[in-house]
Tab-separated table of C-alpha atoms in Angstrom:
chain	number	residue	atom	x	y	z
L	1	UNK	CA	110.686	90.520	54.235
L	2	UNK	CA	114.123	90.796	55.951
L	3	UNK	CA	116.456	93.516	56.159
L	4	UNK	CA	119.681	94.901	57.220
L	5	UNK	CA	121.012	98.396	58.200
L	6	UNK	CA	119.298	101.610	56.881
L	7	UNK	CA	117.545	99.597	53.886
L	8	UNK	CA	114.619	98.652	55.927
L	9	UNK	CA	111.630	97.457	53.819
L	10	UNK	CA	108.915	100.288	53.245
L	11	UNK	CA	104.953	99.232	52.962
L	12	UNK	CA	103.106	102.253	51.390
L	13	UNK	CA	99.183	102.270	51.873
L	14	UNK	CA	96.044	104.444	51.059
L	15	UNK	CA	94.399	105.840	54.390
L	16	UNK	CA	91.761	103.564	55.013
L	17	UNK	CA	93.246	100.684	53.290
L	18	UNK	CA	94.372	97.549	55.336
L	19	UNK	CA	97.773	96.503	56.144
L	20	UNK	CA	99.821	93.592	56.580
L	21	UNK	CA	102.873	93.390	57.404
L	22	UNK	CA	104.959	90.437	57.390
L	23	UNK	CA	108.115	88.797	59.690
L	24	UNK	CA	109.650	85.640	59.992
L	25	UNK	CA	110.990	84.803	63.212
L	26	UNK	CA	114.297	82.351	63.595
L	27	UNK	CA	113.387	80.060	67.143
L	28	UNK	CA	110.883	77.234	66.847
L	29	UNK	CA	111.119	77.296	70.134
L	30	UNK	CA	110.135	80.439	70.761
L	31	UNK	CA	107.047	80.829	72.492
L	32	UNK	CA	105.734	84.452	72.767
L	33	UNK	CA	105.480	86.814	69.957
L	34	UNK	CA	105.071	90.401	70.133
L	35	UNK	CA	104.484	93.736	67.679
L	36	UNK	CA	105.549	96.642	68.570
L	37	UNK	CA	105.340	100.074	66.937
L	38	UNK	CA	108.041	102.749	67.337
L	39	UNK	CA	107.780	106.329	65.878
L	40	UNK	CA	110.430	108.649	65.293
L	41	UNK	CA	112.904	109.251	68.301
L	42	UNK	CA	110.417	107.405	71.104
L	43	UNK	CA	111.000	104.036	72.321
L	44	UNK	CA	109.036	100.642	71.428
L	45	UNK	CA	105.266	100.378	71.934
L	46	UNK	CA	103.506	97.630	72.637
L	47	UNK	CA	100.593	96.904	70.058
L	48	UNK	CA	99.382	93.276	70.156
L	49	UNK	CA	101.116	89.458	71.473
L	50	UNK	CA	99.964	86.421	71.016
L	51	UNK	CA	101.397	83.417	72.309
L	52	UNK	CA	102.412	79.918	70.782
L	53	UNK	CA	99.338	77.876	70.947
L	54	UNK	CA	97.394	80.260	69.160
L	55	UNK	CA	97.716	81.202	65.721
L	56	UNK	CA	95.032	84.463	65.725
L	57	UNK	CA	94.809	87.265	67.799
L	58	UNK	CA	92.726	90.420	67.351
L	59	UNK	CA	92.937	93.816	69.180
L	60	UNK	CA	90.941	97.375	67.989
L	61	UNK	CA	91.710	97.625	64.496
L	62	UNK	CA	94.638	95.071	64.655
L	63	UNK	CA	94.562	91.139	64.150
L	64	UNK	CA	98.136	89.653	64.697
L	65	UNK	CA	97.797	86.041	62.498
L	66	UNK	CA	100.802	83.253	63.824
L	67	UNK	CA	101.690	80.250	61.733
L	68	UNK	CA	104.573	77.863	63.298
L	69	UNK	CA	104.935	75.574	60.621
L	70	UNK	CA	106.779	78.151	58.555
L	71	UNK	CA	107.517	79.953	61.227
L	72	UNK	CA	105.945	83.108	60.158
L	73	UNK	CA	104.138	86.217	62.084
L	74	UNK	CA	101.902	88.844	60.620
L	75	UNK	CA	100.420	92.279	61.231
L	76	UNK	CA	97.035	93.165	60.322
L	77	UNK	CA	96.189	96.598	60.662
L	78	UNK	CA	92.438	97.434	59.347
L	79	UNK	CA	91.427	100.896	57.674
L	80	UNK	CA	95.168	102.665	58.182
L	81	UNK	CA	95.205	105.902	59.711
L	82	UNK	CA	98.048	108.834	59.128
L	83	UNK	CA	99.068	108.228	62.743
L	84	UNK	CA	99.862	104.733	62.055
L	85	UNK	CA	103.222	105.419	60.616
L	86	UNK	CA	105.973	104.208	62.324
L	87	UNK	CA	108.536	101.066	61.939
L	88	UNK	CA	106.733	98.341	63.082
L	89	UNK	CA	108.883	95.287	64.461
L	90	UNK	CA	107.931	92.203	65.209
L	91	UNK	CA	109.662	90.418	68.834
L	92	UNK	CA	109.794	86.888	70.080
L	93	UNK	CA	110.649	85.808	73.035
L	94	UNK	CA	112.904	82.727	74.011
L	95	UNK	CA	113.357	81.202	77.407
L	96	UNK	CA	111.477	84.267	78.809
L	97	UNK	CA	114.387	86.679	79.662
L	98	UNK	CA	114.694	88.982	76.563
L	99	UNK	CA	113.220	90.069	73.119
L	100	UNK	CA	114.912	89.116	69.862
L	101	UNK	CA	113.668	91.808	67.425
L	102	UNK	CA	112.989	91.601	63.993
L	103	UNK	CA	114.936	94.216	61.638
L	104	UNK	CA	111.810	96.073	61.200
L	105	UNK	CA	109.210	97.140	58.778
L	106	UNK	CA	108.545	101.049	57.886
L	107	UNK	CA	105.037	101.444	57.280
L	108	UNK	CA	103.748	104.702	55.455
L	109	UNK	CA	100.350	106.321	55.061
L	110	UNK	CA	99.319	108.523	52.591
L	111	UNK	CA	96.303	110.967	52.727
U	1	UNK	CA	98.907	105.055	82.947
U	2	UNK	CA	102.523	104.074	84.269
U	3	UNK	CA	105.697	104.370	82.216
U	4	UNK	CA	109.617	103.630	82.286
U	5	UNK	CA	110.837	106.777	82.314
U	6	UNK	CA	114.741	107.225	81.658
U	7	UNK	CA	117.394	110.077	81.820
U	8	UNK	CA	118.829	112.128	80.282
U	9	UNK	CA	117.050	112.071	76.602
U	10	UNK	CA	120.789	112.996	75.254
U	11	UNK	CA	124.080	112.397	76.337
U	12	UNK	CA	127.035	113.651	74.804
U	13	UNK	CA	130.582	112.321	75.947
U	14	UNK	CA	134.092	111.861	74.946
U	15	UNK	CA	135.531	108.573	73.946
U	16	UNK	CA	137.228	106.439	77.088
U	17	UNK	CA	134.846	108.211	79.324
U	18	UNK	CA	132.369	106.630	82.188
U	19	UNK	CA	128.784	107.398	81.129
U	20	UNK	CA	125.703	106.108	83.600
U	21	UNK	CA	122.063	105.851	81.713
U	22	UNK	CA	119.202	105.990	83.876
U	23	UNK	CA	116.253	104.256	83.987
U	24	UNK	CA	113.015	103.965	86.753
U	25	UNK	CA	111.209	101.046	85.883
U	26	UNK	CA	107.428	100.854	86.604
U	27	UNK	CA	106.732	100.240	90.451
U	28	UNK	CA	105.865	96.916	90.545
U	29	UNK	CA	107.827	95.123	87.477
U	30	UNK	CA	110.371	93.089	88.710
U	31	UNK	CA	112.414	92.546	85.338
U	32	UNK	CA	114.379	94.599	84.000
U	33	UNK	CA	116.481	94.926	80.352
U	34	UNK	CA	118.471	97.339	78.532
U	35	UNK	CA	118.683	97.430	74.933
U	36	UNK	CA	119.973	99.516	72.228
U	37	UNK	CA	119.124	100.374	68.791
U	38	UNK	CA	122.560	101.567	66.532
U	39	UNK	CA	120.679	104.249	64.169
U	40	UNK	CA	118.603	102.491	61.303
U	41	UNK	CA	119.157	99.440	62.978
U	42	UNK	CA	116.909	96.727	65.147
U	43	UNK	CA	116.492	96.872	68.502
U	44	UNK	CA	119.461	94.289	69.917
U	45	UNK	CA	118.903	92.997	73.352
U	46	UNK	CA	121.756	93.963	75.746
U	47	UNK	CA	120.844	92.826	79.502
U	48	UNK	CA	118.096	91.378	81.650
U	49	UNK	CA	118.190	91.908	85.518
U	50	UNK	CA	115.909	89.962	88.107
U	51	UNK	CA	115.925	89.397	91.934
U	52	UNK	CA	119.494	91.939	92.052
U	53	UNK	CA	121.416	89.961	89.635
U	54	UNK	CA	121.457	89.747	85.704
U	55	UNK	CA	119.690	86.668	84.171
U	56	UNK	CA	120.921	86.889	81.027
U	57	UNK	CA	123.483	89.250	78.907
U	58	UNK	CA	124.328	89.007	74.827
U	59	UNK	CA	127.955	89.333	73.382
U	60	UNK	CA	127.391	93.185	73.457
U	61	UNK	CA	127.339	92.909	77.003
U	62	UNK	CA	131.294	92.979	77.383
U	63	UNK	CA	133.445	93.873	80.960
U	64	UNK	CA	132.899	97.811	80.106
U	65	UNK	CA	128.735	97.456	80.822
U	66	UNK	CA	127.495	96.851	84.322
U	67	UNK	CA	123.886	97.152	85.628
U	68	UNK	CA	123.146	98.090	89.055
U	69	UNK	CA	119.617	98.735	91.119
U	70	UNK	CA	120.992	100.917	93.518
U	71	UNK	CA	117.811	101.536	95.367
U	72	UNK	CA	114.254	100.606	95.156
U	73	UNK	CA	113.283	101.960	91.973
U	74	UNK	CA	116.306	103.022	89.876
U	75	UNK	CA	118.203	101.131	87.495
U	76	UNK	CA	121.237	102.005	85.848
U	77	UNK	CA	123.099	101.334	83.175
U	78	UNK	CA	127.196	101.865	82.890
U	79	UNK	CA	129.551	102.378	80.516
U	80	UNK	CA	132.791	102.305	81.820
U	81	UNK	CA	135.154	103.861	78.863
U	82	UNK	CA	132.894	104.354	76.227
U	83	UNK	CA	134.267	103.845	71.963
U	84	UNK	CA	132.871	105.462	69.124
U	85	UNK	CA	130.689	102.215	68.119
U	86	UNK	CA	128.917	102.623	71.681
U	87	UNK	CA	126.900	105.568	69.764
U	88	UNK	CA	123.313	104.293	70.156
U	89	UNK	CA	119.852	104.909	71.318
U	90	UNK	CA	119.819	102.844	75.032
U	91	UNK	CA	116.272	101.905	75.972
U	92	UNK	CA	115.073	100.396	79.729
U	93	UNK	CA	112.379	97.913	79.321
U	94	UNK	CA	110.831	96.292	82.476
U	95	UNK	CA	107.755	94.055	82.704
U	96	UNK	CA	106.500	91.307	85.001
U	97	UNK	CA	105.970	88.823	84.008
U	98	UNK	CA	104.335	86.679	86.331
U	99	UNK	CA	102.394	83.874	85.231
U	100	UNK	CA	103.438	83.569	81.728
U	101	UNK	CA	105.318	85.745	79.269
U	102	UNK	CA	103.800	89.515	79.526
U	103	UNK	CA	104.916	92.596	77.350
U	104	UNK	CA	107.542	94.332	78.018
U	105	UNK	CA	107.043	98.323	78.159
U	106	UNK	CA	109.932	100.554	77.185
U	107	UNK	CA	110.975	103.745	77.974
U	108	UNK	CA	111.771	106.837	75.513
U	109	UNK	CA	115.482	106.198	74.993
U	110	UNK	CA	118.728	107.368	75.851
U	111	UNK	CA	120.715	108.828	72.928
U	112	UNK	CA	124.044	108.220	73.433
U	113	UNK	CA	126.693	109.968	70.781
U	114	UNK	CA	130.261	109.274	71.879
U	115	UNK	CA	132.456	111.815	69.936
């Protein structure tokens, strides 16, 4: 879901449980999506894109799922591992000169 | 593996004074962005920089921030008389996206607390 300021939505999982987290981007014209992954006090990472005319993408252990009717993006992560916490925001780009982020997703694993 | 490497990691200043972020940008990117991420917040697109002159700036982007490539592989970003809201992590992204839309890679961040 969508959030503001310091209440940022929290996804708890089981090591070696999937996860999915969720945005929804705001530009139907947008035509690039990306996820990126951003632990404490470092900058973004790149983790998985996918462009506009596809709607499935998979990496190692991630599958990024895209569907522009509702204008919706997705996060697949398969069997979660401790060192996948992080905030996880989702990115589209518009036009091709800058990234409008999504207010991010904090994604926990617990042991 | 290359990286956009920026400095300093923490910058400390008083209010109404100049501050200058750094940022080297991986060798052979040719676009360049600055963005900034308030604490807690989302990341919020500032700048994006191309062929010596900015493509593109957002309504954070005001008369007190300029960008500059002074030389063939720095890229700076200025405050010119920083406020109190100005407190923020700054990151340098570059990529380079030739031949379609490519990823942008970011650097670790410039905090900047204005006190």
């Amino acid at each position: 879901g969508e959030s503001v300021g310091l209440h940022l939505p929290t996804l708890s999982v089981q090591e070696g449980d999937n996860s999915i987290i969720n945005c929804a981007y705001s530009n139907s014209a947008s035509d690039y999506f990306i996820w990126y992954k951003q632990e404490s006090g470092k900058g973004p990472q790149f983790i998985i894109d996918i462009r506009s005319n596809m709607d499935k993408r998979q990496g190692q252990r991630v599958t990024v799922l895209l569907n522009k009717t509702v204008k919706h993006l997705s996060l697949q992560i398969a069997a979660t591992q401790p060192g996948d916490s992080a905030v996880y925001f989702c990115a589209e780009n518009i036009g091709g000169n800058k990234l409008v982020f999504g207010a991010g997703t904090i994604l926990r694993v617990k042991s | 593996e290359p990286e956009v490497t920026q400095t300093p990691s923490h910058q400390v200043t008083q209010m109404g004074q100049e501050v200058i972020l750094r940022c080297v940008p991986i060798s052979n990117h040719l676009y360049f962005y600055w963005y900034r991420q308030i604490l807690g917040q989302k990341v919020e697109f500032l700048v994006s920089f191309y062929n010596n002159e900015i493509s593109e700036k957002s309504e954070i982007f005001d008369d007190q921030f300029s960008v500059e490539r002074p030389d063939g592989s720095n890229f700076t970003l200025k405050i010119r008389s920083t406020k109190l809201e100005d407190s923020a992590m700054y990151f340098c992204a570059s990529n380079k996206r030739t031949g379609g839309n490519t990823e942008a890679f970011f650097g670790q961040g410039t905090r900047l607390t204005v006190v």
